[in-house]
């Protein structure tokens, strides 16, 4: 298509998606012409509808390269420029906030539905990339576990990596979570955010921002971040903030990553939480053993049937949960049980913390407290309660909030590795002879005897199922108390100190 046709198509997309009011058709067209350095435009007679955004942006980017407007033709530079293109279509922040507030008066759900759709329509969440993620469920003794191979984050090309190394280290915005990202043009080592809009909210009497993750790992995956660039910390105020948010958006859950390295799995330099409109396996898991905590007899409490060590507390009054959570946190921070290999600190370095997740179920507030510990030893240099070495072929990265709840976010390399493994298994080739695959050899040898039914039609399903079993094992590794009689006994020893 011609440049003029693509401009008309993109403006039509803006009108169809509700980003651009009909009254702004000409204005938006002129914004695009200016961006491309074009002085002439003849509106095509063809009428367009159901415009494919990815397709029209691809064509406009190719034109920008051809014309020299876009100097480098690689994914990083194309992403910077297509965000600039989209900025011509996106309503100003005050307009987005105004619409959100008006809809919120009708219902919080209407407000978030609008904002989630807007975040996708503006290409801040790139729908066509998210679709590439591979997802499946695997049944386990703990419920159906979600598995995903994350393909939506584009891999940088060598030129961009080299340019990023040479780029001046900027302190603005301080990090990817700062509110200064809204409208920021980006650079080779920082994504463009001209199409990004943030909803201001007040939690615990302070200014916070509400936005969606550009790499949505699950439905309406949102991020709630402190208006100030201050480090993550799990403390009593954390529980207050979680419930302040839940009271604003009762259809969402909200949780925090732990505040220590290894078990944190997140940007620890900026205080933030993650939530969304999704029910994870952990939320569905039942209480396996009810417990009573002195002074909190009015709060329902119990150990959750889950591979990580989770204490669930429930009450109609969230203030009781906040007080009890603070009590549990204080006790856990200072708790040592050498027989259970739990040490509050070694050489002055603290090890115990909590991953909290808040939600509302009917008229009850609910808070899950996952006990975490980041002890390292000679045998487990990456962490005792971290994926163990024999599982690193599938998952080596930290287990953060999302995975604690039962959604595996596995590295992109697994897509090709599993495809190649399937071929090697069917053709009975030596897995150890392939440098990229040899790390999987022991694993494959361990599960093959269990699958006499394996053939070329079901090999991929079997591989996916076995990946799921490995991830369940990873979660079990991360549990400070194992799901065994000894583990439960040790868990009860801690609860007895409360």
Short mmCIF file of N, CA and C in Angstrom, two decimals, residues 137-147 280-286 305-307 405-406 468-469 471-472 475:
data_model
loop_
_atom_site.label_atom_id
_atom_site.label_comp_id
_atom_site.label_asym_id
_atom_site.label_seq_id
_atom_site.Cartn_x
_atom_site.Cartn_y
_atom_site.Cartn_z
N UNK A 137 -1.61 -25.98 30.57
CA UNK A 137 -1.83 -26.33 31.98
C UNK A 137 -1.40 -27.78 32.20
N UNK A 138 -0.91 -28.04 33.40
CA UNK A 138 -0.50 -29.40 33.76
C UNK A 138 -1.16 -29.76 35.10
N UNK A 139 -1.92 -30.88 35.13
CA UNK A 139 -2.52 -31.28 36.41
C UNK A 139 -1.44 -31.71 37.39
N UNK A 140 -1.64 -31.40 38.68
CA UNK A 140 -0.69 -31.84 39.71
C UNK A 140 -1.47 -32.09 40.99
N UNK A 141 -0.81 -32.61 42.00
CA UNK A 141 -1.49 -32.87 43.27
C UNK A 141 -1.92 -31.57 43.95
N UNK A 142 -1.40 -30.44 43.43
CA UNK A 142 -1.74 -29.13 44.01
C UNK A 142 -2.78 -28.38 43.17
N UNK A 143 -3.29 -29.03 42.13
CA UNK A 143 -4.23 -28.35 41.21
C UNK A 143 -3.59 -28.18 39.84
N UNK A 144 -4.30 -27.50 38.94
CA UNK A 144 -3.79 -27.29 37.57
C UNK A 144 -2.78 -26.15 37.57
N UNK A 145 -1.55 -26.48 37.23
CA UNK A 145 -0.47 -25.49 37.22
C UNK A 145 -0.36 -24.88 35.83
N UNK A 146 -0.20 -23.54 35.77
CA UNK A 146 -0.06 -22.83 34.49
C UNK A 146 1.41 -22.79 34.07
N UNK A 147 1.66 -23.14 32.83
CA UNK A 147 3.02 -23.09 32.29
C UNK A 147 3.04 -22.15 31.09
N UNK A 280 -5.19 -17.81 40.16
CA UNK A 280 -4.07 -18.76 40.07
C UNK A 280 -4.40 -20.04 40.84
N UNK A 281 -3.63 -21.08 40.53
CA UNK A 281 -3.80 -22.37 41.20
C UNK A 281 -3.70 -22.21 42.72
N UNK A 282 -2.79 -21.34 43.18
CA UNK A 282 -2.60 -21.18 44.63
C UNK A 282 -3.86 -20.64 45.29
N UNK A 283 -4.56 -19.72 44.60
CA UNK A 283 -5.78 -19.13 45.17
C UNK A 283 -6.88 -20.20 45.30
N UNK A 284 -6.85 -21.17 44.38
CA UNK A 284 -7.86 -22.24 44.40
C UNK A 284 -7.50 -23.33 45.41
N UNK A 285 -6.22 -23.39 45.81
CA UNK A 285 -5.77 -24.47 46.69
C UNK A 285 -6.45 -24.35 48.06
N UNK A 286 -6.89 -25.49 48.63
CA UNK A 286 -7.61 -25.42 49.90
C UNK A 286 -6.68 -25.32 51.11
N UNK A 305 -2.63 -26.15 51.06
CA UNK A 305 -2.09 -27.34 50.35
C UNK A 305 -1.38 -26.85 49.09
N UNK A 306 -0.10 -26.56 49.27
CA UNK A 306 0.66 -25.89 48.20
C UNK A 306 2.14 -26.23 48.38
N UNK A 307 2.92 -26.35 47.30
CA UNK A 307 4.34 -26.73 47.45
C UNK A 307 5.18 -25.72 48.21
N UNK A 405 2.61 -18.25 42.85
CA UNK A 405 1.16 -18.50 42.75
C UNK A 405 0.81 -19.63 41.79
N UNK A 406 1.82 -20.14 41.04
CA UNK A 406 1.55 -21.30 40.19
C UNK A 406 1.53 -21.05 38.70
N UNK A 468 5.97 -29.50 32.99
CA UNK A 468 5.10 -29.13 34.10
C UNK A 468 5.49 -29.82 35.40
N UNK A 469 5.85 -31.12 35.30
CA UNK A 469 6.28 -31.85 36.51
C UNK A 469 7.57 -31.24 37.07
N UNK A 471 8.45 -28.12 36.83
CA UNK A 471 8.12 -26.85 37.49
C UNK A 471 7.49 -27.08 38.86
N UNK A 472 6.66 -28.11 38.99
CA UNK A 472 6.10 -28.43 40.31
C UNK A 472 7.25 -28.74 41.27
N UNK A 475 8.83 -25.56 42.43
CA UNK A 475 8.05 -24.94 43.51
C UNK A 475 8.30 -25.66 44.84
#
